[in-house]
Short mmCIF file of C-alpha atoms in Angstrom, two decimals:
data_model
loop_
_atom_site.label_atom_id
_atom_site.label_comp_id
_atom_site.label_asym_id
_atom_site.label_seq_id
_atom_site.Cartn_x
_atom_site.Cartn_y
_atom_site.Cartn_z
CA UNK A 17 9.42 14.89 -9.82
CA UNK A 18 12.86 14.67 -11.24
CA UNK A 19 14.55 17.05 -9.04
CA UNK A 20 13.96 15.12 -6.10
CA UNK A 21 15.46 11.90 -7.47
CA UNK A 22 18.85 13.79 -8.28
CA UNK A 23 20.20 13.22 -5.55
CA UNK A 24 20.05 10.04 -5.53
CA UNK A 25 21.89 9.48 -9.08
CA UNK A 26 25.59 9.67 -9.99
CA UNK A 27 27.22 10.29 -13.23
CA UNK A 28 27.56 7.05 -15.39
CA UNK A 29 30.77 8.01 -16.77
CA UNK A 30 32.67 8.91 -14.09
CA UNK A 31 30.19 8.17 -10.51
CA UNK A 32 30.78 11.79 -9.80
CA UNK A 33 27.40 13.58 -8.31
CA UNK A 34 25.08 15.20 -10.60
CA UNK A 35 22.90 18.63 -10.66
CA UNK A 36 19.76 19.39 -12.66
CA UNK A 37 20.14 23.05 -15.54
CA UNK A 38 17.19 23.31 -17.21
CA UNK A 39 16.61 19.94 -19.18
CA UNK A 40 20.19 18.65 -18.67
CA UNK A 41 22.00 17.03 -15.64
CA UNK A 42 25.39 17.17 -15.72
CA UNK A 43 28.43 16.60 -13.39
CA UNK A 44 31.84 18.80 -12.70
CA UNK A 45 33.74 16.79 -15.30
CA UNK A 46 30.96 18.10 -17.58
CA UNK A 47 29.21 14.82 -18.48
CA UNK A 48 25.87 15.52 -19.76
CA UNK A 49 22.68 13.88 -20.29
CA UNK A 50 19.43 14.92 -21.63
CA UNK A 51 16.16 15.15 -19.56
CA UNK A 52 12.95 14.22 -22.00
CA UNK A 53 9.97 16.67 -22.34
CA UNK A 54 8.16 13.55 -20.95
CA UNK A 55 9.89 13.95 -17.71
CA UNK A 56 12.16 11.76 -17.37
CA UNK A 57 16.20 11.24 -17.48
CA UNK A 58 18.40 9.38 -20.06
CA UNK A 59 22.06 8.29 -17.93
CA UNK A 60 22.67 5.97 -20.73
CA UNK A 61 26.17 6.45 -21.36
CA UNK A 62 27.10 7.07 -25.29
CA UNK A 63 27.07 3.96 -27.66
CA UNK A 64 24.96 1.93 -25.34
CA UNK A 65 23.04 -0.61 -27.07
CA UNK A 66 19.34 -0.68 -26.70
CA UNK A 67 18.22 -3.43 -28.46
CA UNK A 68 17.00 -5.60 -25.31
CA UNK A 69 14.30 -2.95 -24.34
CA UNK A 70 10.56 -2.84 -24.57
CA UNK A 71 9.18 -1.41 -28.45
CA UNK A 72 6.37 0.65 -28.45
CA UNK A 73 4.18 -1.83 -29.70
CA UNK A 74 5.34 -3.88 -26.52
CA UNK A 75 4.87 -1.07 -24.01
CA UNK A 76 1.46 -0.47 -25.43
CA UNK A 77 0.13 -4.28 -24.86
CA UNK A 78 1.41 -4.35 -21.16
CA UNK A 79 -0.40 -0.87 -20.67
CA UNK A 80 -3.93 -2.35 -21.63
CA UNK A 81 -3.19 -5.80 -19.70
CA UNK A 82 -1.77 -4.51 -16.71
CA UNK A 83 -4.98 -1.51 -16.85
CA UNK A 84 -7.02 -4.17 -17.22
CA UNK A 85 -6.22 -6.28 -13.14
CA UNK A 86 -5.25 -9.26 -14.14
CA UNK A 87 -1.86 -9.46 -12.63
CA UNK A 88 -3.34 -7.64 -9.76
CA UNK A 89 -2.86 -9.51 -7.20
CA UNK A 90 0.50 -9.78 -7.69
CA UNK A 91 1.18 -5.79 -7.70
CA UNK A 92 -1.07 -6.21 -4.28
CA UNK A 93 1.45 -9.04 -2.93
CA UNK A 94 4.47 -7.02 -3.85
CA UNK A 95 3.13 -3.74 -2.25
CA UNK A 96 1.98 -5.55 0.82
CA UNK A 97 5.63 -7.09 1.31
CA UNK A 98 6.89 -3.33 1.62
CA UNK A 99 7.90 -2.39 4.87
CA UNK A 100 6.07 1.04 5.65
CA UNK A 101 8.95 2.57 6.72
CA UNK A 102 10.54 2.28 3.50
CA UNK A 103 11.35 5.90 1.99
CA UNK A 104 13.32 5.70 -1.03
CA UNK A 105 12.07 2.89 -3.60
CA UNK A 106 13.78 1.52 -7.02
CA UNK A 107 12.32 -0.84 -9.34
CA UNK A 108 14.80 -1.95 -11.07
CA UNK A 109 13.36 -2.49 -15.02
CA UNK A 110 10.19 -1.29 -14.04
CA UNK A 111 8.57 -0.82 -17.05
CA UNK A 112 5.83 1.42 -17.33
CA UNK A 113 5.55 1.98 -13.56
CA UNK A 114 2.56 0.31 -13.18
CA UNK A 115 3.73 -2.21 -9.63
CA UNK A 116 6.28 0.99 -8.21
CA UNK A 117 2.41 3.00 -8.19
CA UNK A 118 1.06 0.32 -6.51
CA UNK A 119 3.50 0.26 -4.27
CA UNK A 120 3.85 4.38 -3.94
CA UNK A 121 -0.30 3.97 -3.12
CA UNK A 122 0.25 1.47 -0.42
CA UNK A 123 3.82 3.50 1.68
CA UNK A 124 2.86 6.80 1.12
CA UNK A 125 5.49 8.74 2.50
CA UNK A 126 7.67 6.88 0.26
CA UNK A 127 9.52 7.75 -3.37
CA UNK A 128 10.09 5.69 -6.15
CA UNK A 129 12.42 5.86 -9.17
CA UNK A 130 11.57 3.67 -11.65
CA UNK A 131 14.53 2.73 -14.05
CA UNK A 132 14.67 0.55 -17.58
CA UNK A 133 16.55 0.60 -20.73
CA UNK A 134 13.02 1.66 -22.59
CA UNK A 135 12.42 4.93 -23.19
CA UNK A 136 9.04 4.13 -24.60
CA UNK A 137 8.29 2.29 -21.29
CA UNK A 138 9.12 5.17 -19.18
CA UNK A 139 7.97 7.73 -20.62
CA UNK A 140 4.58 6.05 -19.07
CA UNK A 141 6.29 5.23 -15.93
CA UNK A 142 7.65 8.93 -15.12
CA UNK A 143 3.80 10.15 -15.06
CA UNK A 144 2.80 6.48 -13.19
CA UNK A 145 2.08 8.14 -9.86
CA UNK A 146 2.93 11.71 -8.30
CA UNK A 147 5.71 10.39 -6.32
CA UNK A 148 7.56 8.62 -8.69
CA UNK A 149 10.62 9.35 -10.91
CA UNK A 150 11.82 7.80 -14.14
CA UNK A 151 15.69 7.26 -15.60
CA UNK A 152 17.07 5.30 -18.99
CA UNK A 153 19.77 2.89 -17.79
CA UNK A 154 20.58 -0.83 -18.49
CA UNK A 155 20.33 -3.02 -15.57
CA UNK A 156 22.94 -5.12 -16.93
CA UNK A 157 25.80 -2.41 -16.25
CA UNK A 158 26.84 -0.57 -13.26
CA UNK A 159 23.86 1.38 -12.24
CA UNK A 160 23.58 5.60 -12.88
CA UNK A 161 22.89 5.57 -8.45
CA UNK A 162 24.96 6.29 -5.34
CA UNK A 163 25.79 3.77 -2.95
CA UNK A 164 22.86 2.87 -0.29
CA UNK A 165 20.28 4.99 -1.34
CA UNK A 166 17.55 2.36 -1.39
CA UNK A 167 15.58 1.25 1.11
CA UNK A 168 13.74 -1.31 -1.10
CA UNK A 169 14.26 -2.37 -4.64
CA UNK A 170 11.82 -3.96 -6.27
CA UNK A 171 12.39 -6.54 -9.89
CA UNK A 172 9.44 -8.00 -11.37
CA UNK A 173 10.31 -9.99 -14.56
CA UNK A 174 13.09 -8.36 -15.33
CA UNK A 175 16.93 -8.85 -15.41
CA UNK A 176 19.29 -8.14 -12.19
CA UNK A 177 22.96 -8.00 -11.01
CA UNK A 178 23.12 -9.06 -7.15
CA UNK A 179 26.62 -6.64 -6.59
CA UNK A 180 25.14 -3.53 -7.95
CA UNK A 181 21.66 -4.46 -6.23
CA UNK A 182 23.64 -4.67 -2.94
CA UNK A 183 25.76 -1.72 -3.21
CA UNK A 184 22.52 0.60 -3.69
CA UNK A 185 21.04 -1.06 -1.15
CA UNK A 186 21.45 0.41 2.29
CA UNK A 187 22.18 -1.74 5.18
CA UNK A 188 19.10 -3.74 5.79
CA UNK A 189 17.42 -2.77 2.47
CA UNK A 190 15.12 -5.08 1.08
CA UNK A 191 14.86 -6.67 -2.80
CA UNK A 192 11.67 -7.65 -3.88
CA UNK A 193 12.27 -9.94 -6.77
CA UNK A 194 9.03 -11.49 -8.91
CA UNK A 195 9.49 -14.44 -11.12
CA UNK A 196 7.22 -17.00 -12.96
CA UNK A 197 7.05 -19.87 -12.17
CA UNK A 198 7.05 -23.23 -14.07
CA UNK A 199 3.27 -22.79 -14.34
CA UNK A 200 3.57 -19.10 -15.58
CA UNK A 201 1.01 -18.83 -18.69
CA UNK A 202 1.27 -22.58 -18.96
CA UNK A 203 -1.93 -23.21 -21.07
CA UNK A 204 -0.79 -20.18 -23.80
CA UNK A 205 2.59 -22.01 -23.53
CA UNK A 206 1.11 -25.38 -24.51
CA UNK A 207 -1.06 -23.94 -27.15
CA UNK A 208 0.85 -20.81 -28.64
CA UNK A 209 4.12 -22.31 -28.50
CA UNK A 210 5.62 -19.65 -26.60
CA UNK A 211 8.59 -19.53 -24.72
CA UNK A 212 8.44 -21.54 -21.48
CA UNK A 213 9.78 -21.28 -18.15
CA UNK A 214 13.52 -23.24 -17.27
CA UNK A 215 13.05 -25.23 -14.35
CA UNK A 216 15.44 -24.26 -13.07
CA UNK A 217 14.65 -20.41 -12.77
CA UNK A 218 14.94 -20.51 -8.83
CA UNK A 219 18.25 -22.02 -8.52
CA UNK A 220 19.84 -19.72 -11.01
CA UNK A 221 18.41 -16.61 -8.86
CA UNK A 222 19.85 -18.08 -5.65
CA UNK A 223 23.13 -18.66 -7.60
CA UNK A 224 23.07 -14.98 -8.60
CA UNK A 225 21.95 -13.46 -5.75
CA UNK A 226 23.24 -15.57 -2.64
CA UNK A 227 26.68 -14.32 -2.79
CA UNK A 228 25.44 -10.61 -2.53
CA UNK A 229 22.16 -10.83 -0.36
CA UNK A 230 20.68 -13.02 2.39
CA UNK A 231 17.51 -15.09 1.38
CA UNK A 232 14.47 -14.10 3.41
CA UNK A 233 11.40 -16.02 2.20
CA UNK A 234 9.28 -16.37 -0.50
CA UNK A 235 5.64 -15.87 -1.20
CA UNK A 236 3.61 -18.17 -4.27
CA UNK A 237 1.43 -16.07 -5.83
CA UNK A 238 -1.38 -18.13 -8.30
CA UNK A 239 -4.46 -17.34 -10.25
CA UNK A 240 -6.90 -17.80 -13.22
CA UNK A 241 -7.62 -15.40 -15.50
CA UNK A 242 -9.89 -15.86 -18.20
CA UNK A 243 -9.25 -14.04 -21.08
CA UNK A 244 -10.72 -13.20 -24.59
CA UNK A 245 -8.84 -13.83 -27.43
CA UNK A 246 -7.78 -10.11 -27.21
CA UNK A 247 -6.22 -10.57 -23.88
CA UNK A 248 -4.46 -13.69 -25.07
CA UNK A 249 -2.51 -11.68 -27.94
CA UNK A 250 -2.09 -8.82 -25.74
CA UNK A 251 -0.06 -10.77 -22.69
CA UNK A 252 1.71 -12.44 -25.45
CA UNK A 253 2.80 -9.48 -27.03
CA UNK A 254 4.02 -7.79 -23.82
CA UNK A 255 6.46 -10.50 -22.85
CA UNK A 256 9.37 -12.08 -24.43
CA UNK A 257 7.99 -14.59 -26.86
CA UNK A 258 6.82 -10.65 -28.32
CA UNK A 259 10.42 -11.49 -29.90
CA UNK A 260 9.99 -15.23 -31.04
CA UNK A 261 6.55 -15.36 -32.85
CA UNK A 262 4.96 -15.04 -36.29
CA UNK A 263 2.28 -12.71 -35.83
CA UNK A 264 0.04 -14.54 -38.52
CA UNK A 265 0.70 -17.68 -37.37
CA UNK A 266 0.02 -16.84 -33.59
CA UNK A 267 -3.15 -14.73 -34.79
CA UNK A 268 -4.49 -18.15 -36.18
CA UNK A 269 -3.55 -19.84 -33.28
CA UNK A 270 -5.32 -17.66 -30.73
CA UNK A 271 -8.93 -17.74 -32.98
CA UNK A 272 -8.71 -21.90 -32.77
CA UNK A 273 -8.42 -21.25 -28.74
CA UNK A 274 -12.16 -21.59 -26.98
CA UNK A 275 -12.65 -18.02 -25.30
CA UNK A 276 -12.02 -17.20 -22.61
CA UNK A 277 -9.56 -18.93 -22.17
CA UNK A 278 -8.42 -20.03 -18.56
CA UNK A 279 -4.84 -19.17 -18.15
CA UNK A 280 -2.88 -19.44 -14.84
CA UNK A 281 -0.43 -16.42 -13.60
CA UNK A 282 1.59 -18.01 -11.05
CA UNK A 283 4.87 -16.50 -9.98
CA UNK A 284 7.43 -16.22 -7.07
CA UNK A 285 7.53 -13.24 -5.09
CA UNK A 286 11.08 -13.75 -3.38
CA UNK A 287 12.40 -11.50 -0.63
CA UNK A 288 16.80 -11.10 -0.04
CA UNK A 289 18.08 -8.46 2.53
CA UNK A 290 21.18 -6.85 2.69
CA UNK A 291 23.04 -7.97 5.39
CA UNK A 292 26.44 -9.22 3.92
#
């Protein structure tokens, strides 16, 4: 599906266009970047860092959780808040893929590129659903895409820039943004002593977003899973406190939890259109 998304990119070097030879795209200033035998693209420019993106081991977890429905109904919130008009999708650190295909199932004359800084996560996400496309960037720079050539772009638990989400945007466009909330895995939190949620998570989105994008409503999303002890390491090891725990220690942890274990999933599905 690559060759459909290439219009859509631009070089990261120099924002010129790009073409697809063979496993290569490449601009006229002669910028190239390698296509994976996986499918999808790396626009990373040379000596990018990166150290911030999902490890295998990471990728792997967040495969069997996400395979396994438990954050569900959250993929099924964000899909439904789609307009079905909506042609050309990015999901901005999407991971394996696994929300833009629900998404791609519920708008199906629409496209998706998904785009993170792990190649181990995409090379899952550029075979997550027929329609969808896959590129190596860091959401933290100026993104590898041309100006208004979203319709939507979606960012669940991951890291944004409110210019560079507006200028992709086209007028009107729609960002999708899922956060947890205070309440987010509170019982491992307690427990595990994992990495928490500020309290102040919503009014440091505004403050990065506002200037860029127009608040439009948001939609609570909260349920209980019960999980074995499996589960339990398995959402802890796809998430950030991956980063910040012993693995023996946790391990001992987890086996003095009763299983299941009730756990809450409770985040923010928060809606911003382009109209500034």
């Amino acid at each position: 599906m690559l060759h459909d998304f290439v219009p859509w990119l631009r070089c990261p070097v120099c924002g010129a266009e790009l073409t697809l030879d063979q496993n290569a795209l490449r601009c006229p200033a002669r910028h190239s970047f390698d296509v994976a035998r996986q499918g999808y693209a790396n626009l990373l420019p040379g000596g990018a860092h990166t150290g911030t993106g999902d490890t295998a081991a990471m990728v792997a977890a967040r495969v069997d959780f996400l395979g396994a429905g438990h954050y569900a109904p959250i993929a099924d919130t964000l899909a439904a808040a789609v307009p079905p008009d909506a042609r050309h999708l990015v999901d901005l650190g999407a991971g394996t893929g696994a929300y833009l295909a629900r998404v791609l199932d519920a708008v199906p004359e629409a496209r998706g590129l998904a785009l993170d800084i792990s190649k181990f996560a995409l090379r899952r996400a550029a075979k997550a659903h027929p329609r969808a496309g896959a590129v190596v960037c860091d959401a933290w720079q100026p993104l590898p895409l041309r100006d208004a050539v979203a319709d939507v772009v979606l960012n669940v638990f991951a890291p944004r820039r409110g210019e560079e989400i507006r200028r992709v945007l086209r007028p009107g466009g729609l960002l999708l943004v899922v956060t947890p909330t205070p309440r987010h895995l509170g019982e491992l939190v307690r427990e595990l002593g994992l990495l928490g949620v500020d309290d102040r998570k919503d009014e440091r989105l505004a403050k990065a977003l506002e200037p860029h994008l127009t608040p439009a409503g948001a939609q609570e999303v909260t349920v209980t899973m019960h999980l074995s002890h499996a589960e339990v390491a398995t959402v802890v090891g796809m998430g950030p406190s991956a980063w910040h725990t012993d693995a023996a220690a946790l391990a001992a942890r987890i086996a003095a939890l009763p299983e299941p274990v009730d756990v809450t999933a409770s985040v923010l599905v928060s809606r911003f259109v382009a109209t500034r």
